[in-house]
Short mmCIF file of C-alpha atoms in Angstrom, two decimals:
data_model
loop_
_atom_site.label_atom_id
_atom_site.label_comp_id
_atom_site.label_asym_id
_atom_site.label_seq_id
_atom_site.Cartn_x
_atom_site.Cartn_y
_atom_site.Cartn_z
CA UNK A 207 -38.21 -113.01 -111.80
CA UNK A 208 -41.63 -112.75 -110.78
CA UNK A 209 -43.23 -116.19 -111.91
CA UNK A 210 -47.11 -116.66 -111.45
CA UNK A 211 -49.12 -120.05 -111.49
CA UNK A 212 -52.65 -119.74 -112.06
CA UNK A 213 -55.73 -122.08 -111.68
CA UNK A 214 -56.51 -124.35 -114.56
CA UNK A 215 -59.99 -123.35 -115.75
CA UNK A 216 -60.64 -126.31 -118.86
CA UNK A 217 -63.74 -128.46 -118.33
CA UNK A 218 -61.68 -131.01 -115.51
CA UNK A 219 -58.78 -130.27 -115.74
CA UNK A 220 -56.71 -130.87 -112.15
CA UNK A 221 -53.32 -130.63 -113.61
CA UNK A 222 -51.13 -127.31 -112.12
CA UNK A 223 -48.10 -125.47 -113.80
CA UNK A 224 -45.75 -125.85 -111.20
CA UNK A 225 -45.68 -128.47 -108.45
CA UNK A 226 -44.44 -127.20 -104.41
CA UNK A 227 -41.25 -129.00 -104.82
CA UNK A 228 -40.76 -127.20 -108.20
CA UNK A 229 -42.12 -123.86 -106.38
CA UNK A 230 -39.34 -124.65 -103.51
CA UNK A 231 -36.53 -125.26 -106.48
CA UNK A 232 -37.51 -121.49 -107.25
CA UNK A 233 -37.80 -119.79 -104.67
CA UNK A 234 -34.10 -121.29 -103.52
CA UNK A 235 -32.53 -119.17 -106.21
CA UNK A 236 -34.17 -115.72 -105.40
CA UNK A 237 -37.47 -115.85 -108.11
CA UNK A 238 -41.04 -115.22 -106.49
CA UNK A 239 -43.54 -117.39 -106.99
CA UNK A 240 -47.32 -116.17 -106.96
CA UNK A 241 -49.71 -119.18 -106.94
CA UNK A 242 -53.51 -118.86 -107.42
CA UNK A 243 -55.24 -120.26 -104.26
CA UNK A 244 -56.79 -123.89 -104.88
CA UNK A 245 -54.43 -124.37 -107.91
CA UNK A 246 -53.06 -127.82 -106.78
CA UNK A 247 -55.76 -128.71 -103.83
CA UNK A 248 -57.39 -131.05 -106.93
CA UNK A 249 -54.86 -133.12 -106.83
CA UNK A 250 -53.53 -132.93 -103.01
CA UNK A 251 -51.30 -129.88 -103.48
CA UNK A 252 -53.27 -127.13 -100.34
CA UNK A 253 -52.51 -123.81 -100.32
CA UNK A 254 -50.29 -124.63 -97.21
CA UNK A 255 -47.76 -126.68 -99.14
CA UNK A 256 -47.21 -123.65 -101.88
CA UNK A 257 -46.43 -121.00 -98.98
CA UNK A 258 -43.89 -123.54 -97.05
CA UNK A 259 -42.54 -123.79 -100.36
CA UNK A 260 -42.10 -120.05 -100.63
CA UNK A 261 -44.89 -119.09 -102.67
CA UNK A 262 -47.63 -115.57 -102.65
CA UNK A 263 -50.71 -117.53 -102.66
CA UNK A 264 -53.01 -115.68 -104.85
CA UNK A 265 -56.94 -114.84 -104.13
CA UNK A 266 -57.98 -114.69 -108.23
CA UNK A 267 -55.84 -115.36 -111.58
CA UNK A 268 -56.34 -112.09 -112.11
CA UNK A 269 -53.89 -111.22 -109.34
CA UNK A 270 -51.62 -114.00 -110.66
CA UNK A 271 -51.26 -112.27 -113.91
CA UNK A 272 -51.00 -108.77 -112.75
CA UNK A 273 -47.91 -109.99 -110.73
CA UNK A 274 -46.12 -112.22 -112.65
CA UNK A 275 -43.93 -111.96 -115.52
CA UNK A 276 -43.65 -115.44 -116.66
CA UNK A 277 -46.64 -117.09 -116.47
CA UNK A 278 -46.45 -121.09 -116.05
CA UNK A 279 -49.66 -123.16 -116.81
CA UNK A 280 -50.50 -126.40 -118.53
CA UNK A 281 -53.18 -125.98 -120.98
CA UNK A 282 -53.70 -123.46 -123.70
CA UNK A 283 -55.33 -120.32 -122.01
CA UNK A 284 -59.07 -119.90 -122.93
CA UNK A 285 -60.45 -116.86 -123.88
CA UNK A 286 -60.62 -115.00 -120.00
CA UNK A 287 -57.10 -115.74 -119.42
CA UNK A 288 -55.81 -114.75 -123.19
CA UNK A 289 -57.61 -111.08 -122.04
CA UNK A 290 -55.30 -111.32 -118.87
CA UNK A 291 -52.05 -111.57 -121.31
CA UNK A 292 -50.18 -108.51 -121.68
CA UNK A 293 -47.11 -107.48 -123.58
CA UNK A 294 -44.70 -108.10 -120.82
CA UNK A 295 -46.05 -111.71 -120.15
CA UNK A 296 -43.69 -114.54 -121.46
CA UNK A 297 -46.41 -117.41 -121.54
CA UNK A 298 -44.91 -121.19 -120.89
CA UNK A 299 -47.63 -123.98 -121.53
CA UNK A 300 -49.63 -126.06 -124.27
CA UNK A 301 -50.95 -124.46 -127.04
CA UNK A 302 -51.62 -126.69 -129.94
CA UNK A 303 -52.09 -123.56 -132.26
CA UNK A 304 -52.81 -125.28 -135.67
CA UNK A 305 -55.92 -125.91 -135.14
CA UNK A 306 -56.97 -123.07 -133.43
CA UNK A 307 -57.14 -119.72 -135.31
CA UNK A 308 -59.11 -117.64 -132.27
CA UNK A 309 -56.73 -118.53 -129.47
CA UNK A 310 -53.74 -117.43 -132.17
CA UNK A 311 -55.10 -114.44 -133.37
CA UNK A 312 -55.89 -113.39 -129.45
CA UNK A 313 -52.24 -114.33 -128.51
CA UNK A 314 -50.56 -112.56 -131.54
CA UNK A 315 -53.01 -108.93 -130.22
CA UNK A 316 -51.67 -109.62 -126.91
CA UNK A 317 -48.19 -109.20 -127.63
CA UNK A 318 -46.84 -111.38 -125.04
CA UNK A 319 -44.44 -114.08 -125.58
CA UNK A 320 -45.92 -117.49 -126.00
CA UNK A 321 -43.51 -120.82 -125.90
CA UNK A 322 -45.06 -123.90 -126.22
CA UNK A 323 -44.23 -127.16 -124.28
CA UNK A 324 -45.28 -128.82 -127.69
CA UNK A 325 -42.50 -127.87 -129.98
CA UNK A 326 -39.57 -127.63 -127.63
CA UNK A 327 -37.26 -129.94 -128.97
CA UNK A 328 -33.65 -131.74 -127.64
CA UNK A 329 -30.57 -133.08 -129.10
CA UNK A 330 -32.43 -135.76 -131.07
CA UNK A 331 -35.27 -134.07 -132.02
CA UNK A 332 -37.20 -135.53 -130.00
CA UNK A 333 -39.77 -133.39 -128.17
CA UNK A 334 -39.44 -133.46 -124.27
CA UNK A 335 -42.21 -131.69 -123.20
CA UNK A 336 -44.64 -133.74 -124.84
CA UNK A 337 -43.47 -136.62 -124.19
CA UNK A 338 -44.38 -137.12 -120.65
CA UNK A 339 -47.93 -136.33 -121.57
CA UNK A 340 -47.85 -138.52 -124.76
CA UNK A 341 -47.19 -141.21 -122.77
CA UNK A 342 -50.03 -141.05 -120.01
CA UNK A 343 -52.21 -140.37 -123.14
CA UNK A 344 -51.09 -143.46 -124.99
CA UNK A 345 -51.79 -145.74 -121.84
CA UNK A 346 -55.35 -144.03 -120.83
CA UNK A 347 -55.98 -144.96 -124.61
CA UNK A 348 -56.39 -148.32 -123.98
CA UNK A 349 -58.18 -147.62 -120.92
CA UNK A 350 -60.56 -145.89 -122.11
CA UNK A 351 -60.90 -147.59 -125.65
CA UNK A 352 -61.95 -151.02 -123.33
CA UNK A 353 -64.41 -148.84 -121.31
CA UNK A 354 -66.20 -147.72 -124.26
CA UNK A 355 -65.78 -151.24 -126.46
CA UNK A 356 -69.04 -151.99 -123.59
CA UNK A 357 -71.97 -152.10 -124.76
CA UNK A 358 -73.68 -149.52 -121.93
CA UNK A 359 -71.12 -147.38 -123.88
CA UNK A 360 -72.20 -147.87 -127.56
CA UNK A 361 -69.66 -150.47 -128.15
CA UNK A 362 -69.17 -153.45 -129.53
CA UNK A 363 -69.35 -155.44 -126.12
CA UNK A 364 -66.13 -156.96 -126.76
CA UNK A 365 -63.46 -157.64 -124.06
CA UNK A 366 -59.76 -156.68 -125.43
CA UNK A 367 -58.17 -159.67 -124.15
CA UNK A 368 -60.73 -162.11 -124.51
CA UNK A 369 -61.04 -165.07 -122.81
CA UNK A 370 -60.00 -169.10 -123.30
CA UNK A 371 -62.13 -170.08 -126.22
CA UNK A 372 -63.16 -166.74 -127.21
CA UNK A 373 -61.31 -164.73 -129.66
CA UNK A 374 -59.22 -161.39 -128.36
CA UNK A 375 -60.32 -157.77 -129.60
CA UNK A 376 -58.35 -156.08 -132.60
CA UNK A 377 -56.70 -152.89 -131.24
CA UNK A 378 -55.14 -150.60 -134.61
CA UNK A 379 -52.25 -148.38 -133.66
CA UNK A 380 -51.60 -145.48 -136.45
CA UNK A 381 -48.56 -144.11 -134.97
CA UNK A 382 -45.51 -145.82 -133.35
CA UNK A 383 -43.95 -142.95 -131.76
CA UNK A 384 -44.64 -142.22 -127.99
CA UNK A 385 -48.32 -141.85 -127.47
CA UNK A 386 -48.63 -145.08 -129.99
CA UNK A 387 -45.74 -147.25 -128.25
CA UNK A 388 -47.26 -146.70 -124.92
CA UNK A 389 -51.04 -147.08 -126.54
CA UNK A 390 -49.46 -150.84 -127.75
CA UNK A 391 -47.69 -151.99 -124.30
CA UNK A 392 -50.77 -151.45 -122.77
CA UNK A 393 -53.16 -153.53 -125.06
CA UNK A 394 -50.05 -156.24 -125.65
CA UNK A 395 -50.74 -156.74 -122.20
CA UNK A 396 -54.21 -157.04 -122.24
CA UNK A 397 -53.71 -159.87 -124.63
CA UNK A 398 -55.43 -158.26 -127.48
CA UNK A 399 -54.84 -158.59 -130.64
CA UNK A 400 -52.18 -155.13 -132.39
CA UNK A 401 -51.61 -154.02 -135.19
CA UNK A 402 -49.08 -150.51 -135.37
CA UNK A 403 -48.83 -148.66 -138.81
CA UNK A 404 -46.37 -145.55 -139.48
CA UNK A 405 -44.22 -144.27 -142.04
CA UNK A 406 -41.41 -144.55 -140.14
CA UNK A 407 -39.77 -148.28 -141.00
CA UNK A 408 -36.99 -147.20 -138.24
CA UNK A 409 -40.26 -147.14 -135.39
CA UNK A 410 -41.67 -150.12 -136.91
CA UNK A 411 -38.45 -152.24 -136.50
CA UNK A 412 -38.31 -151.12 -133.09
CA UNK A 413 -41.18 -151.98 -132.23
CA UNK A 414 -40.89 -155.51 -134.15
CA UNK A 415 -37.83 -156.32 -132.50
CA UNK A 416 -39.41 -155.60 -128.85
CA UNK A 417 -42.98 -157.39 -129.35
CA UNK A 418 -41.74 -160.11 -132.01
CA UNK A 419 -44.84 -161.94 -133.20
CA UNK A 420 -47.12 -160.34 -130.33
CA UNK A 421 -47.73 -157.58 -132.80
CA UNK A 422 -48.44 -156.71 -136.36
CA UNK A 423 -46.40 -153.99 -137.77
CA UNK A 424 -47.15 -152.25 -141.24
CA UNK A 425 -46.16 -149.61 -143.20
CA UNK A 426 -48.88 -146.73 -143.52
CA UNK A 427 -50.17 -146.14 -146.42
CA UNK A 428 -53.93 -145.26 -147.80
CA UNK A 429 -54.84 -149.06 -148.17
CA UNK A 430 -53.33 -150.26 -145.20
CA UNK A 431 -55.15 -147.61 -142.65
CA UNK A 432 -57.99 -148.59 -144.89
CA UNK A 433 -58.20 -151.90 -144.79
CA UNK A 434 -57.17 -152.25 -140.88
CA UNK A 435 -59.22 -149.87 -139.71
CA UNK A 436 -62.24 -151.24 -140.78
CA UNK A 437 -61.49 -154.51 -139.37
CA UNK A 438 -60.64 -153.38 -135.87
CA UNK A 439 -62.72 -153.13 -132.42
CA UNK A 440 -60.67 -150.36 -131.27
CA UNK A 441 -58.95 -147.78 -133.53
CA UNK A 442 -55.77 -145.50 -131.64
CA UNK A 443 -55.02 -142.32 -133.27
CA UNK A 444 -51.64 -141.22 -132.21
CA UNK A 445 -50.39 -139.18 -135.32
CA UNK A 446 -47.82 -136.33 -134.94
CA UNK A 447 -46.86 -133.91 -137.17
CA UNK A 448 -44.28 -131.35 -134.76
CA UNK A 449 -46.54 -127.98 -134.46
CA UNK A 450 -48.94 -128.81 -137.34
CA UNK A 451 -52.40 -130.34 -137.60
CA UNK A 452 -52.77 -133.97 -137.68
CA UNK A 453 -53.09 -135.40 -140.96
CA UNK A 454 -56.49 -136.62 -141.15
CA UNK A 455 -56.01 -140.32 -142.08
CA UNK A 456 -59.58 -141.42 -141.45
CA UNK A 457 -62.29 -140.34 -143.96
CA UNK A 458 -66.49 -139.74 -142.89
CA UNK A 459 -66.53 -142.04 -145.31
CA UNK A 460 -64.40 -144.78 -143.93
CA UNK A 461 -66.06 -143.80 -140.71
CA UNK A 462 -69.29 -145.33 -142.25
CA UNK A 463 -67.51 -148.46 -142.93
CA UNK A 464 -66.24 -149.79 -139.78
CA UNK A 465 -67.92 -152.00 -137.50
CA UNK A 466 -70.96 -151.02 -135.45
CA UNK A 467 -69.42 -150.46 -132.01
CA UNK A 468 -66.00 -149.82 -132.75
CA UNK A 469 -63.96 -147.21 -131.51
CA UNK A 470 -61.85 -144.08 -132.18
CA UNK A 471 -60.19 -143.03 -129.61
CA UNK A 472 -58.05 -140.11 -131.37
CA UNK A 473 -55.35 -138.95 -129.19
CA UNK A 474 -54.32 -136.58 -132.02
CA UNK A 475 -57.51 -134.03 -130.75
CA UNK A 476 -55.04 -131.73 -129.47
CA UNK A 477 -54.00 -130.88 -133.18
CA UNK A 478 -57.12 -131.34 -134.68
CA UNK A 479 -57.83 -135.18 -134.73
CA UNK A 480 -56.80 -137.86 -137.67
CA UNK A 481 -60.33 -138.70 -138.51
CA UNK A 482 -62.57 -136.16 -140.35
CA UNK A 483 -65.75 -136.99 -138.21
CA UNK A 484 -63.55 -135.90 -134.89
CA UNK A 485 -64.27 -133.17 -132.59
CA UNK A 486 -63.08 -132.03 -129.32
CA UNK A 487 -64.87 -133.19 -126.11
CA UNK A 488 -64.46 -133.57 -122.44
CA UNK A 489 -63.83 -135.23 -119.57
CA UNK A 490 -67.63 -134.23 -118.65
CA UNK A 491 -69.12 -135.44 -121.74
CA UNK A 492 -66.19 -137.80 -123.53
CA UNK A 493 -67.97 -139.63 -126.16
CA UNK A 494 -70.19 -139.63 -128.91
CA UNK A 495 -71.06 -141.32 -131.76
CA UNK A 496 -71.08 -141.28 -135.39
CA UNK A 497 -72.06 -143.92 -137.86
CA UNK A 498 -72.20 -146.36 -135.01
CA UNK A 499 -68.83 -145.97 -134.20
CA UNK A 500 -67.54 -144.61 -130.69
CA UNK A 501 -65.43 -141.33 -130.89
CA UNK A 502 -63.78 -140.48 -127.40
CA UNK A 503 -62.13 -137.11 -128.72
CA UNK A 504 -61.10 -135.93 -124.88
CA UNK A 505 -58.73 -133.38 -125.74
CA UNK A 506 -56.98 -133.13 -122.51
CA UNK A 507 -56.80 -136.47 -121.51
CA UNK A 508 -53.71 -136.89 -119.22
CA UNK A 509 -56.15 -134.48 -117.00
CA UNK A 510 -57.95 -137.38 -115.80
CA UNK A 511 -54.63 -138.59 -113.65
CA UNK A 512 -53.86 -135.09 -112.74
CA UNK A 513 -51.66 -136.11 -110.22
CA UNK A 514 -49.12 -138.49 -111.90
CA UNK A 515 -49.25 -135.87 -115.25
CA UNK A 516 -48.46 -132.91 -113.10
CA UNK A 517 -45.59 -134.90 -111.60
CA UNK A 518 -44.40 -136.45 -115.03
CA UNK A 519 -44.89 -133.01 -116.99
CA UNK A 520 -42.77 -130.87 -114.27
CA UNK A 521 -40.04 -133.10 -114.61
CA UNK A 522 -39.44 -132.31 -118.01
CA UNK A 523 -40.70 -128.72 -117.51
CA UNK A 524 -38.73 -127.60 -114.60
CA UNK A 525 -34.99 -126.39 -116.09
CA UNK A 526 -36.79 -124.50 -118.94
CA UNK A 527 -38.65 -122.51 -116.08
CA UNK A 528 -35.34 -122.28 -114.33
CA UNK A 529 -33.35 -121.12 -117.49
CA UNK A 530 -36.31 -118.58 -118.31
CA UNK A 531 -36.39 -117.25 -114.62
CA UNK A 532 -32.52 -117.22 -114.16
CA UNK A 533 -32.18 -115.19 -117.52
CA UNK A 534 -34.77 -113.62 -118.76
CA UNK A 535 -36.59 -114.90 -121.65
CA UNK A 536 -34.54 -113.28 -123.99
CA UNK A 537 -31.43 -114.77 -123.72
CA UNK A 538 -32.58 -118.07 -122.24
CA UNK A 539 -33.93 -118.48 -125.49
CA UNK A 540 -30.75 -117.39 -127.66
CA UNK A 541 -28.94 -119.80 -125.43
CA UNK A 542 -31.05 -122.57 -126.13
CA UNK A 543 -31.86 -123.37 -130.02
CA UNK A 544 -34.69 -125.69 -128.56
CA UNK A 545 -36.34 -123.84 -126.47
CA UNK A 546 -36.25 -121.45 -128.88
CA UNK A 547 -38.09 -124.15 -131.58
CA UNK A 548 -40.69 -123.55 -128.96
CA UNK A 549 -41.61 -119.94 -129.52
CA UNK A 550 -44.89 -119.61 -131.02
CA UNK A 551 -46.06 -116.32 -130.58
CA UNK A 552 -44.27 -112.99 -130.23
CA UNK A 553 -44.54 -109.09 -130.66
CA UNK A 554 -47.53 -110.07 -132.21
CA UNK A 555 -45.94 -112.44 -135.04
CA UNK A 556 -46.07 -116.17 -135.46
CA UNK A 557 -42.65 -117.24 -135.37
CA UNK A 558 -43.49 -121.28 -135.64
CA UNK A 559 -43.80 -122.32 -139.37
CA UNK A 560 -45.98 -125.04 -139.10
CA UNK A 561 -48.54 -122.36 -137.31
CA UNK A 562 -48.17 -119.69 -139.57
CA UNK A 563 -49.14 -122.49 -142.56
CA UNK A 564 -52.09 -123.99 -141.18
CA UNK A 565 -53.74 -120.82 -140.83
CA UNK A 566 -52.43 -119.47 -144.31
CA UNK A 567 -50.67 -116.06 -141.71
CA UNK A 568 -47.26 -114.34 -142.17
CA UNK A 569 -44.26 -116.45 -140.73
CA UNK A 570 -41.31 -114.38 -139.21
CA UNK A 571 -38.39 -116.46 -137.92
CA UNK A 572 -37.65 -116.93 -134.20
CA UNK A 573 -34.20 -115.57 -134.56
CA UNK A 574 -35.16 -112.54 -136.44
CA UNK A 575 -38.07 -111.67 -133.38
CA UNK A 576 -35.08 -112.13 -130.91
CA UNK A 577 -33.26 -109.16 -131.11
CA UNK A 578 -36.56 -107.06 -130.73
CA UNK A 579 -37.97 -109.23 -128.17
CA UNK A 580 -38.56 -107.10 -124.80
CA UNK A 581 -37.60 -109.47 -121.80
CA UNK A 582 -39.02 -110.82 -119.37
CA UNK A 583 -37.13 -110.56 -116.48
#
């Protein structure tokens, strides 16, 4: 299969869709690779590395696309690169569709086949191909939650851990899946003071049994989000809902509430944010500020350590890109129910559920879009 790598275009973003070693890993079983030139040099990856790996290198995405079949990237394609997509493209990167009705309309006129790392599942139900990314997002959370606690940053001017004498900063966790267990190792060992709410009393005795009394941990509901979040320096959104948008668990009017100074960092952007006053931003331009209170809304955060998420997010990506390049999209997908959970888009339907409903658009199932699917490959 011809598989093509192209350039990441959103406002800093360094990550690449397939690493040299995963390029080599490729080109060992027969496939050719075209890379875009510059794709990797961000993040130490030259031009050089791709072709000893066995790579094209690529003067413009536009070549990228024209050659390849399977296109692997790592961020929902903006508007230039969704003109690129043609019928014959199988498309194998983020999406986050639920909250964004141009990029799904364009992908459904394209025809091509869109998977998305974001609702490929496994065995437990667990989602693999977010994880890796969930992670680095739940540590830079912290990170950049004590950055903007300073007061050159609008914050409250509050150090997380404190110091002897001097009370710690409250850190609220709403989430205790991946991007909210990382979020609370980090500030556990900052010394500040946690609290972790979800509906999920399994996760929440996890996490009690691993942190004992280093941590508070309380079931969600209205009043509890309520009533912690508008005690708290720093406020964590790392809600989930597989495929759909994030339930928006933070009112304007709650918003108006908390503390001067606090923050929201709401790692839930991707899908639309938790917080009604939330919009997207970037690495260029991360915060802003409503009510007083800090929102850093980046919504491609692992992009800031492009180099460890490139690395972390091809080790989970890589056998799905061999399975789709051994057997053509087609089948790979028959083969593999979760993969298959991670069709989005194809032959111009929306074939993921939680999609289809947040835009009110006609659902056809996966299976049924199978047997009509032209491969790629």
């Amino acid at each position: 299969m011809r598989v093509g790598v192209p350039k990441e275009i959103k406002n800093h973003e360094y990550r690449v869709g397939l690493t040299p070693q995963s390029v080599a890993e490729l080109s060992a079983l027969g496939h050719e690779v075209w890379v875009e030139t510059q794709a990797g040099a961000a993040i130490g990856f030259s031009d050089a590395d791709y072709q000893a790996a066995g790579a094209q290198v690529a003067a413009t995405a536009e070549a990228v696309f024209e050659a390849a079949q399977l296109i692997v990237k790592v961020k929902e394609p903006l508007t230039e690169e969704r003109a690129r997509l043609r019928a014959h493209h199988t498309l194998f990167t983020y999406l986050h569709l639920a909250p964004d009705r141009p990029q799904t309309d364009e992908l459904m006129h394209s025809g091509a086949t869109c998977i998305a790392y974001e609702t490929v599942t496994d065995g437990q139900g667990r989602l693999p191909l977010l994880a890796p990314m969930s992670e680095v997002a739940g540590r830079m959370s912290i990170q950049a939650g004590a950055h903007c606690l300073e007061k050159a940053r609008g914050g409250r001017g509050v150090l997380l851990g404190g110091v002897p004498g001097v009370a710690p900063g409250k850190v609220v966790i709403l989430g205790g899946g991946v991007v909210g267990s990382h979020a609370l190792a980090m500030a556990v060992g900052l010394g500040a003071e946690v609290v972790v709410l979800d509906k999920s009393v399994d996760a929440l005795r996890r996490l009690d049994a691993q942190y004992g009394n280093r941590v508070t941990t309380l079931y969600s509901t209205r009043a509890a989000v309520r009533e912690q979040v508008l005690t708290a320096d720093l406020v964590i959104g790392g809600v989930l809902i597989p495929g759909a948008a994030a339930p928006k668990l933070i009112s304007a009017e709650m918003v108006k509430q908390m503390r001067p100074g606090a923050v929201l960092v709401d790692v839930a952007i991707d899908q639309g944010g938790c917080a009604e006053t939330s919009k997207a931003t970037t690495h260029a331009d991360p915060i802003y500020l409503v009510d007083e209170v800090v929102h850093y809304c980046v919504a491609n955060m692992p992009g800031a350590v492009a180099r460890t998420s490139t690395l972390a997010l091809n080790n989970a990506t890589l056998p799905f890109v061999v399975a789709l390049a051994e057997k053509g999209t087609r089948r790979a997908l028959e083969d593999d129910p979760h993969l298959l959970n991670g069709l989005n888009v194809a032959r111009g339907a929306i074939t993921c559920g939680s999609v289809a409903e947040a835009h009110g658009l006609a659902h056809q199932s996966a299976e049924g879009v199978l047997e009509h699917l032209r491969d790629a490959g």
